[in-house]
CSV table of C-alpha atoms in Angstrom, one decimal:
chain,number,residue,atom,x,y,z
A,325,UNK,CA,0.0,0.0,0.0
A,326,UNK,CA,1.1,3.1,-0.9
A,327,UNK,CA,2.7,5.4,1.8
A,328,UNK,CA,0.2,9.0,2.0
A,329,UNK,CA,1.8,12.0,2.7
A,330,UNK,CA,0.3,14.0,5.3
A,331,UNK,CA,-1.9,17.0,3.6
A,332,UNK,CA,-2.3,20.0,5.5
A,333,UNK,CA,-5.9,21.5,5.9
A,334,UNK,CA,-7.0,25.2,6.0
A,335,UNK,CA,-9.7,26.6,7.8
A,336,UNK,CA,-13.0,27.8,5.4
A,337,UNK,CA,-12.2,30.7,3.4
A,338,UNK,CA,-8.8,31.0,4.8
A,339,UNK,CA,-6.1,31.6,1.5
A,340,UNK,CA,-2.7,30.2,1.8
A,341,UNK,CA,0.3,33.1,2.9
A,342,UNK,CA,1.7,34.5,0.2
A,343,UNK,CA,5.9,34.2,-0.2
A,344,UNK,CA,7.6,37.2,1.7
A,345,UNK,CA,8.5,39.2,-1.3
A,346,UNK,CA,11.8,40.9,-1.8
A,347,UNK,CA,12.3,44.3,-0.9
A,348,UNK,CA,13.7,45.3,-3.8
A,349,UNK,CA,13.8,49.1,-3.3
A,350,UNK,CA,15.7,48.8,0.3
A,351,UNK,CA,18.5,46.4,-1.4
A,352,UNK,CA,18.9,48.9,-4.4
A,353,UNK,CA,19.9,51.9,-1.5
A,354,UNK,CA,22.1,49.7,0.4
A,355,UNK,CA,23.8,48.5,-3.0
A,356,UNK,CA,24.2,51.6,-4.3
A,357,UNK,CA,24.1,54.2,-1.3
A,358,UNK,CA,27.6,56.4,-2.1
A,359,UNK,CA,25.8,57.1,-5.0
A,360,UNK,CA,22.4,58.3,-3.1
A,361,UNK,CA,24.8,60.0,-0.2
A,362,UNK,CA,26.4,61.6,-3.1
A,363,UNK,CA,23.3,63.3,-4.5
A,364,UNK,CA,21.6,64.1,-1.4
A,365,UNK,CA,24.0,67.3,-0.7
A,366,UNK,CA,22.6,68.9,-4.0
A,367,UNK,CA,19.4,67.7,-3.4
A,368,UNK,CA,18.9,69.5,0.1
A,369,UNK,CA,20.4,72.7,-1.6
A,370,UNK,CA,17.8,72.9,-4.1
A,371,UNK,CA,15.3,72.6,-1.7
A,372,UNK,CA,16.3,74.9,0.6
A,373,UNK,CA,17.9,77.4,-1.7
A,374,UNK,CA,15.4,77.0,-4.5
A,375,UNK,CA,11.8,75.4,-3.6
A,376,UNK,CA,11.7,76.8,0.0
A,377,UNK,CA,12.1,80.5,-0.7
A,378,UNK,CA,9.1,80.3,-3.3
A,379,UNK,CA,7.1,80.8,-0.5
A,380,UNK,CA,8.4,84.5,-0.5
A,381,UNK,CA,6.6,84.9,-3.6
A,382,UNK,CA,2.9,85.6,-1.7
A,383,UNK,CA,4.4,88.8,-0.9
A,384,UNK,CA,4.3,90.1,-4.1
A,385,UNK,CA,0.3,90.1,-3.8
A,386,UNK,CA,0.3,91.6,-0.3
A,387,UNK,CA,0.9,94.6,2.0
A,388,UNK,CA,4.0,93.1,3.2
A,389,UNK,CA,5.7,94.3,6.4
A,390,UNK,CA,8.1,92.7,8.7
A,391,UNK,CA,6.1,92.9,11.9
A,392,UNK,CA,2.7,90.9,10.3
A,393,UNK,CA,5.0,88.6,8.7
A,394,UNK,CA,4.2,86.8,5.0
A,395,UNK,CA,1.2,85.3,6.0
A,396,UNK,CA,-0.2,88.1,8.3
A,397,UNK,CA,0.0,90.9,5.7
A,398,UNK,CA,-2.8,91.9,4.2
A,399,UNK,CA,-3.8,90.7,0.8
A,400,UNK,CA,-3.6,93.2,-2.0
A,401,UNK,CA,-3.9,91.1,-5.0
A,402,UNK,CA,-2.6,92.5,-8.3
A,403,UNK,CA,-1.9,95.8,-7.2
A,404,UNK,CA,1.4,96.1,-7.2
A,405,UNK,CA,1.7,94.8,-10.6
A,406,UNK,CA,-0.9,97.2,-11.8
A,407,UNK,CA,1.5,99.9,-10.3
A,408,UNK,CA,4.4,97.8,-12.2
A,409,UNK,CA,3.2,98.4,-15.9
A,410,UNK,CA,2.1,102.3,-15.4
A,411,UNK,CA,5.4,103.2,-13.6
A,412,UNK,CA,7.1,105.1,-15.8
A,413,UNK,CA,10.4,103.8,-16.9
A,414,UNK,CA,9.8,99.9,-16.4
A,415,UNK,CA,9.1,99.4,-20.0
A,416,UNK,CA,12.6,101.4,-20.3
A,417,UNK,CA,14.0,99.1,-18.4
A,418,UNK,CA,12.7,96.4,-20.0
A,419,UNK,CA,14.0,96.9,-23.5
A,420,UNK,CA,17.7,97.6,-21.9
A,421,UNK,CA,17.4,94.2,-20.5
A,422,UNK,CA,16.6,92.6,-23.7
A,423,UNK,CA,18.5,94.8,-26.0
A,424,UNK,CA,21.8,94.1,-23.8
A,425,UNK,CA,20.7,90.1,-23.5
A,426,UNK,CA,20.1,89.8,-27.5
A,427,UNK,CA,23.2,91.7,-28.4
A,428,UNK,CA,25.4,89.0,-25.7
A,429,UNK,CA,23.4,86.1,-27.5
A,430,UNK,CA,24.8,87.5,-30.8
A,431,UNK,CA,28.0,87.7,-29.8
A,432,UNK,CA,28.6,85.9,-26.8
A,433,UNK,CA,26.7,82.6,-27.8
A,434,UNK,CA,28.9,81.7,-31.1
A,435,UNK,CA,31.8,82.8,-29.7
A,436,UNK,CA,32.7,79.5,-28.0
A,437,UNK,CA,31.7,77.6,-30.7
A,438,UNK,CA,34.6,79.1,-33.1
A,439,UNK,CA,37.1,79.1,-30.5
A,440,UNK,CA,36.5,75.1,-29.8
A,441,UNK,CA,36.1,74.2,-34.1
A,442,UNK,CA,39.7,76.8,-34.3
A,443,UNK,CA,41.4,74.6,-31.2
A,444,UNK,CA,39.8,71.2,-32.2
A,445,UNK,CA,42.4,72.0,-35.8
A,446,UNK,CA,45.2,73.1,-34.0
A,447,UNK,CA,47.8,69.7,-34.2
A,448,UNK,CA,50.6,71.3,-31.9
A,449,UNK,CA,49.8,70.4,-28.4
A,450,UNK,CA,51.9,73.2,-26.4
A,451,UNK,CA,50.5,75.7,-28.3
A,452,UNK,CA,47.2,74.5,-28.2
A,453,UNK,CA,47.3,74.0,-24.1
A,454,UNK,CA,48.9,77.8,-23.8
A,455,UNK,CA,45.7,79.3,-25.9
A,456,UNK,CA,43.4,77.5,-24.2
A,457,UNK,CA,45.3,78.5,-20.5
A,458,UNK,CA,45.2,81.8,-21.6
A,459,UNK,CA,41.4,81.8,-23.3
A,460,UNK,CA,40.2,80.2,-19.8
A,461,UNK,CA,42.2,82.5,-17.2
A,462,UNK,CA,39.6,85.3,-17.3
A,463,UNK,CA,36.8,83.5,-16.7
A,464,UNK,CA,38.8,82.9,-12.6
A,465,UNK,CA,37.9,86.5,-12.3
A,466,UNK,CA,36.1,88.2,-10.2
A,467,UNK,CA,33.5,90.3,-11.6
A,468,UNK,CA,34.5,93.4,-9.6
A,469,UNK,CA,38.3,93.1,-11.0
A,470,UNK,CA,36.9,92.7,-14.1
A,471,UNK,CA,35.1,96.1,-13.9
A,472,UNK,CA,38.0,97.6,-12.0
A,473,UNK,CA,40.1,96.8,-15.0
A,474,UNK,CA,37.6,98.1,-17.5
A,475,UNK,CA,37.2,101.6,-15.6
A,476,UNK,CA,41.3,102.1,-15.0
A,477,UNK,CA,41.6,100.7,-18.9
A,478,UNK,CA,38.5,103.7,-20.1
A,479,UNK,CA,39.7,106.4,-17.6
A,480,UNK,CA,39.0,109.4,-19.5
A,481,UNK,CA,42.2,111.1,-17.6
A,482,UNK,CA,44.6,108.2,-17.0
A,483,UNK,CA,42.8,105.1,-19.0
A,484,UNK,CA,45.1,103.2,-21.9
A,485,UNK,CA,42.7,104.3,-24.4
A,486,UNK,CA,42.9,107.9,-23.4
A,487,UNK,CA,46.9,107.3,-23.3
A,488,UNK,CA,46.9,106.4,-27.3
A,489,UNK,CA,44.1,109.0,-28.1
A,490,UNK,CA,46.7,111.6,-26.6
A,491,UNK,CA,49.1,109.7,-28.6
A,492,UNK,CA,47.6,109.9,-31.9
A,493,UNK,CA,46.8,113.5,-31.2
A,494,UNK,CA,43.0,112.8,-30.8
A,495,UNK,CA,41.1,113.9,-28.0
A,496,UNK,CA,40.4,111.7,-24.7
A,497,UNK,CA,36.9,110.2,-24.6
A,498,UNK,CA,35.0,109.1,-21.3
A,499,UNK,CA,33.3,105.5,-22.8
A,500,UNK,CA,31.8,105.1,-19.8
A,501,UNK,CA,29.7,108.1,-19.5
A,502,UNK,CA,28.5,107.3,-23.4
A,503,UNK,CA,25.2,105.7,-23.1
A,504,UNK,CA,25.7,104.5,-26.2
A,505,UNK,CA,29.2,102.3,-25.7
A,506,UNK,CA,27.6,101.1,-22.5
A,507,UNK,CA,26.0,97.7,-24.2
A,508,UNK,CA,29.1,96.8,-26.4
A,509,UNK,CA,31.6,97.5,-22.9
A,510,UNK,CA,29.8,95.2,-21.1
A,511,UNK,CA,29.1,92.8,-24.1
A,512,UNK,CA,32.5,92.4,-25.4
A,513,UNK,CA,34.3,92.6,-21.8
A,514,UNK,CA,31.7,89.4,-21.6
A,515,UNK,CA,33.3,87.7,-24.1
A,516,UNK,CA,36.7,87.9,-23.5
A,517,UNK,CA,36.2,86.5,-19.9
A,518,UNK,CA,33.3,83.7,-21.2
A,519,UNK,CA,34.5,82.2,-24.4
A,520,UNK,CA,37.3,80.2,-23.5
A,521,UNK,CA,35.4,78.3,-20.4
A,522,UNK,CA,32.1,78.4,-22.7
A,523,UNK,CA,34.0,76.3,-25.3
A,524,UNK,CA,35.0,73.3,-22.8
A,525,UNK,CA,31.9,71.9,-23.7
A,526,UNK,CA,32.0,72.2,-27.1
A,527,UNK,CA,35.8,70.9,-27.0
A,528,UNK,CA,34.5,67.8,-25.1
A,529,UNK,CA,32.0,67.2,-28.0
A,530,UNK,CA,34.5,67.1,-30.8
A,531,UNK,CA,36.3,64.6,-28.9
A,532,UNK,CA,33.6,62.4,-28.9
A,533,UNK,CA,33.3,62.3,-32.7
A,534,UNK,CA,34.4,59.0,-34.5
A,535,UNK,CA,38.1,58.9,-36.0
A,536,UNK,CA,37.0,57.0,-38.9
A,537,UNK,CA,34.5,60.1,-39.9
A,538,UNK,CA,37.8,61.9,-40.4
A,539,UNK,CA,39.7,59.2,-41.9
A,540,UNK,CA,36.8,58.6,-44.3
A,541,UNK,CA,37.3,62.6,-45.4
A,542,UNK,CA,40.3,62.5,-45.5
A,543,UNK,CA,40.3,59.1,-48.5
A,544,UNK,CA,37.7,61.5,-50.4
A,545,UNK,CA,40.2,64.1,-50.9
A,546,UNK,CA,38.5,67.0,-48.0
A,547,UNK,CA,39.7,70.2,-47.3
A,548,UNK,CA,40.0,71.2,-43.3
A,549,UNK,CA,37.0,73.1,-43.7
A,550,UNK,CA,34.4,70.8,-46.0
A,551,UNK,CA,35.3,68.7,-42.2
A,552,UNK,CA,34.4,71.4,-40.1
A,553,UNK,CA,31.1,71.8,-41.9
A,554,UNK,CA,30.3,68.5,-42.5
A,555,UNK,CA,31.5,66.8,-39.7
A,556,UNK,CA,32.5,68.9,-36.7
A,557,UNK,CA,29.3,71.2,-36.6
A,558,UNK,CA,26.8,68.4,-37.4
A,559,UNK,CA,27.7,66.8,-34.2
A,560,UNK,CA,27.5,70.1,-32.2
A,561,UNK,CA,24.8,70.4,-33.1
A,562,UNK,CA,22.4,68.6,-30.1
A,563,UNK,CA,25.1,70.3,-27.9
A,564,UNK,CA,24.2,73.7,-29.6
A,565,UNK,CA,20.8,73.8,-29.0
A,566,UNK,CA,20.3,72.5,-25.5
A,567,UNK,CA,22.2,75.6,-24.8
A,568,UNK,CA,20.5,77.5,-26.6
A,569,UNK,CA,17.6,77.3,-25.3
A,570,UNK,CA,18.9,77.9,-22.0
A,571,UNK,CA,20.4,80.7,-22.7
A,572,UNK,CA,17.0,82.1,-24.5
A,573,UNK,CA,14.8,80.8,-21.2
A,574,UNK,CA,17.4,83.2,-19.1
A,575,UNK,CA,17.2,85.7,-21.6
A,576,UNK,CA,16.0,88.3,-18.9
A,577,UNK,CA,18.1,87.1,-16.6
A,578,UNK,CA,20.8,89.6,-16.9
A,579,UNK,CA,23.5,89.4,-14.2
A,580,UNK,CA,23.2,92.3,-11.4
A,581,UNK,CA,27.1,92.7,-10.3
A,582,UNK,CA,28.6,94.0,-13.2
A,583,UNK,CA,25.8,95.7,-14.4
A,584,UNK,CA,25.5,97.8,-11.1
A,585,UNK,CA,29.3,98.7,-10.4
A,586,UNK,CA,29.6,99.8,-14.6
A,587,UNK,CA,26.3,102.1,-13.4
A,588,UNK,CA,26.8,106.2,-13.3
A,589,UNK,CA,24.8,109.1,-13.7
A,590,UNK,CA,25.7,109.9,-17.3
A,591,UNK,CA,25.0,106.5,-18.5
A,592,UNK,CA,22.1,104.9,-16.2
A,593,UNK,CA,19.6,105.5,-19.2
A,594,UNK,CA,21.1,102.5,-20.6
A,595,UNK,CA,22.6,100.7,-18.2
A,596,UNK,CA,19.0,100.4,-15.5
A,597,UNK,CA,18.0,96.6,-16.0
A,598,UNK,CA,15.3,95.1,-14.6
A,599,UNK,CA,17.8,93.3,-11.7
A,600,UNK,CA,19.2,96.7,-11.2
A,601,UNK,CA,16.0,97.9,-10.6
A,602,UNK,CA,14.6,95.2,-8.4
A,603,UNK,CA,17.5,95.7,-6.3
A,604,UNK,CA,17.1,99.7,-6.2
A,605,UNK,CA,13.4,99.5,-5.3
A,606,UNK,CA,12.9,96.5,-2.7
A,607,UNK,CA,16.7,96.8,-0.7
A,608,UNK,CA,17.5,100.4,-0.9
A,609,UNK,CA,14.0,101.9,-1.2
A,610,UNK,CA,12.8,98.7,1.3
A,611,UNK,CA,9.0,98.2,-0.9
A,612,UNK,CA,10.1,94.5,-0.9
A,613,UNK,CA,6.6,93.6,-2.4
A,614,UNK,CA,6.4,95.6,-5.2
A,615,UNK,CA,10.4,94.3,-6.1
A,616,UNK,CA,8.5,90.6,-5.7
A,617,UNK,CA,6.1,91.1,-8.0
A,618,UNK,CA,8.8,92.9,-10.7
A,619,UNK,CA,10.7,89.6,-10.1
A,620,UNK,CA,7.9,87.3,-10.6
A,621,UNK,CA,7.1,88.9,-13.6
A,622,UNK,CA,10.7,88.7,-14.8
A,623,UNK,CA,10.4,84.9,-13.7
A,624,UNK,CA,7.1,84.5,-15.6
A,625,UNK,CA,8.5,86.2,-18.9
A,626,UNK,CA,11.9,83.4,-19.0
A,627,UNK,CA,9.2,80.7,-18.0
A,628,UNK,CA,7.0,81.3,-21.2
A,629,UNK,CA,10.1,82.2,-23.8
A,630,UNK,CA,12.2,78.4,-22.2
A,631,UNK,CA,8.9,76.7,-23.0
A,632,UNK,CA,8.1,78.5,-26.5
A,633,UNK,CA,12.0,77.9,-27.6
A,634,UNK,CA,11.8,74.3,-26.5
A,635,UNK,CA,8.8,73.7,-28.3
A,636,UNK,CA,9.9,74.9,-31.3
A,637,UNK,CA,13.2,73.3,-31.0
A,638,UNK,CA,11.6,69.6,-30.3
A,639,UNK,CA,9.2,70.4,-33.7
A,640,UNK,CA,12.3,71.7,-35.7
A,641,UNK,CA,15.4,69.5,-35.1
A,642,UNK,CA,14.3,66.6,-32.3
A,643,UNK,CA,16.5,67.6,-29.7
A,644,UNK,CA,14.9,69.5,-26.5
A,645,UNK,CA,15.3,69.7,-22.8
A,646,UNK,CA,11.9,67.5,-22.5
């Protein structure tokens, strides 16, 4: 007779227990947690440094003052931006802002781009490592040296350009009480200290671009530039327009610092940006809600124009940010 294994028996409607599954997600972070460690430093920064401080924006839609606190000043609603677009010189200020960001997007924004396609050609390495120490030095330094330099450089008494006007027999000239020169000064001094760390990027690309592309143009008899245009730019390309379209979405963005210490009387009707201005009216003149809502605005304005560029870029060449 056979021998019957014993059968165990469940109670009515009882099921049997499911296998203990494997927590999968707590294994991962113990595997890998240097890398998670690693990250969570940034991480907290952007919280705190980024996403907390949004909160500050309710003030630009109240009666703020430091004794009620954010949430116990008044509301006031759009008043403030009402005030905002009838002020007098905003739109002014506005235009400066974009006329001084489109004419460094001009300039600045190619600039790189040669530089890296001119190294990426050059086939002696010590000269090539002492242009690209000396193209990247200025970008080490500090924006108020830079503008130091600029003003002793543009003196109208003891500058170097006023030293080889006297020279020439030409009269001295105070460039930084033109309003005019004001936007190429502080475009051009930009590109002298930018363009040699903007073009590590584009340096880094070009050495990711297969050998045997070159090798092949080389066998079909090209010239050094039918392989910049048909090789080297095609694949700087993706690169080119991802920063692109950062650079439009912070295109009102301009940078405070140098702005501010290149400021004086005789050219300020040029030179008054919107950060400028922000910083005039909610620090010095202490209205801190009426400088949050010119900054939301400004905010609101490099939202629309990252989403409208990346739109575009994803229908025209493929490559966006999402």
């Amino acid at each position: 007779m056979a021998r019957m294994s014993k059968v165990m028996t469940l109670p009515a409607g009882a099921s049997a227990p499911p296998n203990k599954p494997v927590n999968r997600t707590k294994k991962k972070l113990m595997r890998h947690w240097q890398f998670y460690l690693l990250i969570f430093f940034p991480l907290l920064y952007i919280i705190l440094f980024k996403y907390v401080p949004m909160f500050g924006v309710l003030i630009a839609f109240k009666e703020y003052n430091v004794v009620q606190g954010i949430f116990g000043s008044p509301w006031i609603g759009f008043d403030y931006f009402s005030q905002l677009f009838e002020a007098p010189f905003f739109w002014q200020y506005v235009r400066n802002t974009l006329e001084i960001s489109l004419y460094g997007l001009l300039v600045g924004f190619p600039a790189p781009i040669l530089l890296a396609l001119a190294l990426n050609e050059i086939r002696n390495g010590r000269f090539k490592k002492t242009v690209q120490m000396v193209t990247y030095a200025p970008y080490f330094i500090s924006t108020v040296v830079i503008v130091s330099i600029l003003i002793v450089n543009l003196s109208p008494n003891t500058g170097l350009m006023s030293n080889l006007y006297r020279a020439l027999g030409l009269e001295t000239v105070d460039f930084l009480g033109i309003p005019g020169l004001f936007k190429s000064i502080y475009v051009w001094s930009d590109v002298w200290q930018f363009t040699g760390y903007g073009a590590i990027i584009y340096i880094a690309a070009l050495a990711g671009v297969n050998p045997d592309l070159y090798e092949a143009a080389r066998v079909d008899g090209a010239t050094r530039l039918q392989k910049i245009i048909h090789i080297d730019i095609p694949s700087l390309v993706p690169v080119i327009v991802i920063l692109l379209i950062l650079n439009l979405g912070n295109l009102m963005s301009l940078g405070f610092e140098k702005i501010y210490l290149m400021q004086n009387p005789l050219n300020q009707n040029t030179s008054e940006v919107i950060s400028t201005f922000v910083y005039k009216v909610g620090l010095l003149g202490a209205n801190f809600s009426f400088s949050a809502a010119i900054g939301l605005f400004n905010s609101l304005i490099n939202f629309i124009l990252l989403v409208i560029v990346n739109y575009v870029s994803r229908r025209v060449s493929s490559t966006s940010l999402w």
